[in-house]
């Protein structure tokens, strides 16, 4: 192989490299150019719509976190403060007290407090709640529906793709603007 | 009978509850019990509704990413400092890994970009676009500096390389095709809205969160243990983003070199790379006659369309099974099985679907549409893998004259381990310490 031949060979390779490099720059620029105008300006976070929720219980199991970032929250201004609470007591509870065999919550995350005859206040201990929706199902079926599930944003990792959203049978999950990250029941939460 | 007013109310409430049970069969709006009017000034308990972390973080992350890329490029190309690169590695594990919990990451951003291109309604966050583009742009300029010390997934594997064994070249090349398959599947899965497999099966994100599904934690542990003996197994044999980085790194303007100035063929760096990314000089005596080489090249070029078409056909056959990953297809299959009486119990999904009252035909049509998308996507995956395989084989067949020991631009992570093996580098460092105050030669 002559020297001159080798020289043209090198320059051919250089030309190829230069061309591919320019194509790569164009491709990157193209992706940026196409997608940047469609960019999402308000930051979005995951949330579930309590009106669509069917209380299937998968929020407790499908979240990448253990315990789940979905917790039960209570709309106190919707609650009837019943002594017989569909969200607190087993459907066949013998006594309407705080005994473990009468309670619905598997982790004792609902705190029952006597307020005023005959009213009882139910508050959620979020550090215990696992988001299993047993109480939500009871309250929605037999009560005012004041107990409902929400993604709690002090825990949620805001995954690229929410594992619960993919599994949710009711398609209750969606992204909402980070400025209004909750879908409240009642008026109390909105204040 | 001595009944207190309280028990009266209890009985009344129990009766109301019984009624409510009956009503609730039809009722959805729930306002069954009146709000109590408390005497004695009862105030509702306050519930804190914590806000998500400030969106400023996404901009901070992007800025930190850019800064980390530039610092790493400086450490690799200018300072040639393995210690500096290790420090950056630890920083990335701490910041992108444990502090930012491994999300958002460039590896997964491929899926967001694929979805955003195919689905016009999906708005891609700017931070994700930045995480996708910045490492690629840097790869085009400086080589894979992102892999060197910025990617938290790579960083975790880089610090556990204890006793790396040399993977046989043929095996490394064969396993090196896996990322192409993974990239193809991830793009199709994301674009059809089935799932984001790279995020779902990310082995290290659960480790960064110290929390996650048991299977993924076990997978992460397996990769870490394997990574002690096989250098960076995820990066080399799985990472879909590494495929794109490898392409661009081959074209990079600058790239890490083993020697700071000239190669003296001392062979000391021959086994320096735990990732098998050092190319040896070609030996003139073992070269085959040119005619034989040329014939092989022509044969491979002719085989390329066959590989693409064959891969595409295989991929399209795999499209239908792959489409089962889509929840809508799963729903339709389950509905069909229930209608045929093949299963005796409804799933949560079918129960919820039946409750909506949507006609079955709609679910079936939706599933068929997704199946068709997957068959098309399967063609794409197969043709892409076929093309990549063909290009790789042609790459082997091309005669390439190499006089020096050089890093393979496609697979080199620019980790800088080989620097200290080079006697020229040692000379450079001694000259640096004796003539202190002067800067490293460029």
Tab-separated table of N, CA, C and O in Angstrom, chain B residues 137-192:
chain	number	residue	atom	x	y	z
B	137	UNK	N	-24.659	15.104	25.197
B	137	UNK	CA	-23.843	16.175	24.619
B	137	UNK	C	-22.412	16.072	25.131
B	137	UNK	O	-21.451	16.232	24.368
B	138	UNK	N	-22.271	15.753	26.425
B	138	UNK	CA	-20.931	15.620	26.985
B	138	UNK	C	-20.206	14.418	26.398
B	138	UNK	O	-18.984	14.458	26.207
B	139	UNK	N	-20.949	13.336	26.100
B	139	UNK	CA	-20.320	12.155	25.489
B	139	UNK	C	-19.788	12.512	24.109
B	139	UNK	O	-18.741	12.021	23.685
B	140	UNK	N	-20.500	13.370	23.412
B	140	UNK	CA	-20.069	13.783	22.074
B	140	UNK	C	-18.807	14.647	22.146
B	140	UNK	O	-18.026	14.701	21.200
B	141	UNK	N	-18.618	15.305	23.273
B	141	UNK	CA	-17.434	16.160	23.423
B	141	UNK	C	-16.283	15.440	24.112
B	141	UNK	O	-15.146	15.479	23.655
B	142	UNK	N	-16.598	14.750	25.245
B	142	UNK	CA	-15.515	14.252	26.105
B	142	UNK	C	-15.490	12.734	26.268
B	142	UNK	O	-14.707	12.224	27.045
B	143	UNK	N	-16.385	11.984	25.615
B	143	UNK	CA	-16.492	10.553	25.893
B	143	UNK	C	-17.461	10.320	27.041
B	143	UNK	O	-18.145	11.248	27.484
B	144	UNK	N	-17.458	9.072	27.544
B	144	UNK	CA	-18.493	8.718	28.525
B	144	UNK	C	-18.141	9.217	29.924
B	144	UNK	O	-18.062	8.421	30.874
B	145	UNK	N	-17.937	10.517	30.092
B	145	UNK	CA	-17.613	11.029	31.426
B	145	UNK	C	-18.798	10.883	32.373
B	145	UNK	O	-18.629	10.834	33.590
B	146	UNK	N	-20.014	10.788	31.785
B	146	UNK	CA	-21.191	10.568	32.634
B	146	UNK	C	-21.053	9.234	33.357
B	146	UNK	O	-21.304	9.139	34.557
B	147	UNK	N	-20.627	8.188	32.608
B	147	UNK	CA	-20.455	6.865	33.219
B	147	UNK	C	-19.303	6.870	34.220
B	147	UNK	O	-19.308	6.112	35.191
B	148	UNK	N	-18.286	7.722	33.955
B	148	UNK	CA	-17.082	7.701	34.784
B	148	UNK	C	-17.420	7.935	36.249
B	148	UNK	O	-16.995	7.185	37.122
B	149	UNK	N	-18.192	8.981	36.528
B	149	UNK	CA	-18.399	9.319	37.939
B	149	UNK	C	-19.723	10.008	38.232
B	149	UNK	O	-19.981	10.332	39.379
B	150	UNK	N	-20.554	10.268	37.234
B	150	UNK	CA	-21.755	11.055	37.494
B	150	UNK	C	-22.976	10.174	37.690
B	150	UNK	O	-23.807	10.434	38.561
B	151	UNK	N	-23.093	9.123	36.888
B	151	UNK	CA	-24.254	8.236	36.994
B	151	UNK	C	-24.225	7.499	38.321
B	151	UNK	O	-23.253	6.810	38.635
B	152	UNK	N	-25.278	7.647	39.157
B	152	UNK	CA	-25.242	6.972	40.458
B	152	UNK	C	-25.250	5.450	40.334
B	152	UNK	O	-24.681	4.763	41.175
B	153	UNK	N	-25.884	4.928	39.283
B	153	UNK	CA	-25.915	3.471	39.111
B	153	UNK	C	-24.518	2.950	38.803
B	153	UNK	O	-24.083	1.927	39.342
B	154	UNK	N	-23.809	3.669	37.929
B	154	UNK	CA	-22.440	3.271	37.616
B	154	UNK	C	-21.538	3.459	38.814
B	154	UNK	O	-20.654	2.639	39.080
B	155	UNK	N	-21.767	4.551	39.558
B	155	UNK	CA	-20.900	4.860	40.699
B	155	UNK	C	-20.959	3.762	41.754
B	155	UNK	O	-19.928	3.359	42.298
B	156	UNK	N	-22.175	3.265	42.006
B	156	UNK	CA	-22.315	2.208	43.012
B	156	UNK	C	-21.531	0.971	42.596
B	156	UNK	O	-20.851	0.339	43.411
B	157	UNK	N	-21.585	0.645	41.291
B	157	UNK	CA	-20.867	-0.540	40.833
B	157	UNK	C	-19.364	-0.292	40.799
B	157	UNK	O	-18.568	-1.203	40.982
B	158	UNK	N	-18.974	0.972	40.555
B	158	UNK	CA	-17.562	1.276	40.433
B	158	UNK	C	-16.839	1.111	41.760
B	158	UNK	O	-15.675	0.710	41.793
B	159	UNK	N	-17.516	1.415	42.864
B	159	UNK	CA	-16.825	1.332	44.152
B	159	UNK	C	-16.764	-0.090	44.686
B	159	UNK	O	-16.054	-0.342	45.652
B	160	UNK	N	-17.509	-1.033	44.083
B	160	UNK	CA	-17.464	-2.405	44.608
B	160	UNK	C	-16.597	-3.333	43.756
B	160	UNK	O	-16.533	-4.525	44.017
B	161	UNK	N	-15.918	-2.777	42.733
B	161	UNK	CA	-15.041	-3.620	41.906
B	161	UNK	C	-13.867	-4.072	42.769
B	161	UNK	O	-12.980	-3.282	43.093
B	162	UNK	N	-13.884	-5.328	43.209
B	162	UNK	CA	-12.843	-5.822	44.111
B	162	UNK	C	-11.835	-6.700	43.378
B	162	UNK	O	-10.652	-6.430	43.350
B	163	UNK	N	-12.343	-7.801	42.814
B	163	UNK	CA	-11.467	-8.746	42.133
B	163	UNK	C	-12.045	-9.038	40.761
B	163	UNK	O	-12.588	-10.113	40.520
B	164	UNK	N	-11.911	-8.084	39.854
B	164	UNK	CA	-12.548	-8.282	38.550
B	164	UNK	C	-11.851	-9.383	37.760
B	164	UNK	O	-10.625	-9.433	37.712
B	165	UNK	N	-12.660	-10.270	37.183
B	165	UNK	CA	-12.096	-11.277	36.286
B	165	UNK	C	-12.298	-10.779	34.858
B	165	UNK	O	-13.221	-10.013	34.588
B	166	UNK	N	-11.418	-11.214	33.970
B	166	UNK	CA	-11.553	-10.814	32.569
B	166	UNK	C	-12.633	-11.667	31.926
B	166	UNK	O	-12.546	-12.887	31.925
B	167	UNK	N	-13.683	-11.014	31.441
B	167	UNK	CA	-14.723	-11.736	30.712
B	167	UNK	C	-14.152	-12.037	29.325
B	167	UNK	O	-13.599	-11.133	28.688
B	168	UNK	N	-14.244	-13.301	28.852
B	168	UNK	CA	-13.744	-13.588	27.502
B	168	UNK	C	-14.354	-12.638	26.482
B	168	UNK	O	-15.529	-12.287	26.587
B	169	UNK	N	-13.541	-12.248	25.495
B	169	UNK	CA	-13.995	-11.207	24.574
B	169	UNK	C	-15.272	-11.592	23.846
B	169	UNK	O	-16.171	-10.782	23.671
B	170	UNK	N	-15.333	-12.888	23.410
B	170	UNK	CA	-16.526	-13.298	22.656
B	170	UNK	C	-17.770	-13.196	23.535
B	170	UNK	O	-18.830	-12.768	23.099
B	171	UNK	N	-17.603	-13.566	24.840
B	171	UNK	CA	-18.738	-13.516	25.748
B	171	UNK	C	-19.139	-12.062	26.013
B	171	UNK	O	-20.335	-11.716	26.029
B	172	UNK	N	-18.137	-11.205	26.197
B	172	UNK	CA	-18.427	-9.795	26.451
B	172	UNK	C	-19.166	-9.185	25.269
B	172	UNK	O	-20.105	-8.404	25.433
B	173	UNK	N	-18.746	-9.575	24.042
B	173	UNK	CA	-19.424	-9.031	22.866
B	173	UNK	C	-20.843	-9.567	22.754
B	173	UNK	O	-21.765	-8.838	22.396
B	174	UNK	N	-21.014	-10.854	23.065
B	174	UNK	CA	-22.352	-11.447	22.979
B	174	UNK	C	-23.271	-10.813	24.013
B	174	UNK	O	-24.388	-10.380	23.693
B	175	UNK	N	-22.803	-10.728	25.269
B	175	UNK	CA	-23.623	-10.115	26.312
B	175	UNK	C	-23.820	-8.629	26.038
B	175	UNK	O	-24.820	-8.044	26.450
B	176	UNK	N	-22.849	-8.030	25.337
B	176	UNK	CA	-22.960	-6.614	24.991
B	176	UNK	C	-24.122	-6.315	24.065
B	176	UNK	O	-24.473	-5.149	23.879
B	177	UNK	N	-24.744	-7.351	23.474
B	177	UNK	CA	-25.927	-7.128	22.640
B	177	UNK	C	-27.184	-6.947	23.493
B	177	UNK	O	-28.185	-6.424	23.034
B	178	UNK	N	-27.130	-7.420	24.759
B	178	UNK	CA	-28.317	-7.342	25.616
B	178	UNK	C	-28.832	-5.912	25.792
B	178	UNK	O	-30.043	-5.688	25.731
B	179	UNK	N	-27.939	-4.909	26.012
B	179	UNK	CA	-28.459	-3.551	26.166
B	179	UNK	C	-29.262	-3.072	24.954
B	179	UNK	O	-30.223	-2.313	25.113
B	180	UNK	N	-28.899	-3.548	23.750
B	180	UNK	CA	-29.651	-3.153	22.560
B	180	UNK	C	-31.073	-3.694	22.630
B	180	UNK	O	-32.037	-2.996	22.325
B	181	UNK	N	-31.178	-4.976	23.047
B	181	UNK	CA	-32.507	-5.581	23.180
B	181	UNK	C	-33.305	-4.829	24.251
B	181	UNK	O	-34.473	-4.481	24.059
B	182	UNK	N	-32.631	-4.548	25.378
B	182	UNK	CA	-33.297	-3.871	26.490
B	182	UNK	C	-33.752	-2.473	26.059
B	182	UNK	O	-34.885	-2.051	26.357
B	183	UNK	N	-32.872	-1.769	25.319
B	183	UNK	CA	-33.236	-0.418	24.865
B	183	UNK	C	-34.459	-0.483	23.955
B	183	UNK	O	-35.413	0.290	24.125
B	184	UNK	N	-34.444	-1.435	23.004
B	184	UNK	CA	-35.577	-1.567	22.091
B	184	UNK	C	-36.867	-1.844	22.843
B	184	UNK	O	-37.892	-1.183	22.626
B	185	UNK	N	-36.813	-2.801	23.776
B	185	UNK	CA	-38.022	-3.158	24.525
B	185	UNK	C	-38.475	-1.974	25.380
B	185	UNK	O	-39.664	-1.655	25.430
B	186	UNK	N	-37.522	-1.288	26.017
B	186	UNK	CA	-37.885	-0.169	26.892
B	186	UNK	C	-38.558	0.943	26.095
B	186	UNK	O	-39.563	1.516	26.535
B	187	UNK	N	-38.028	1.233	24.905
B	187	UNK	CA	-38.606	2.308	24.090
B	187	UNK	C	-40.023	1.939	23.662
B	187	UNK	O	-40.951	2.745	23.778
B	188	UNK	N	-40.218	0.689	23.230
B	188	UNK	CA	-41.548	0.290	22.769
B	188	UNK	C	-42.532	0.255	23.938
B	188	UNK	O	-43.666	0.747	23.842
B	189	UNK	N	-42.091	-0.296	25.071
B	189	UNK	CA	-42.969	-0.364	26.246
B	189	UNK	C	-43.379	1.034	26.699
B	189	UNK	O	-44.532	1.286	27.029
B	190	UNK	N	-42.417	1.952	26.727
B	190	UNK	CA	-42.714	3.307	27.186
B	190	UNK	C	-43.598	4.018	26.181
B	190	UNK	O	-44.564	4.688	26.551
B	191	UNK	N	-43.299	3.850	24.888
B	191	UNK	CA	-44.034	4.586	23.860
B	191	UNK	C	-45.489	4.134	23.790
B	191	UNK	O	-46.376	4.932	23.496
B	192	UNK	N	-45.753	2.848	24.070
B	192	UNK	CA	-47.138	2.372	24.033
B	192	UNK	C	-47.850	2.594	25.358
B	192	UNK	O	-49.039	2.312	25.465
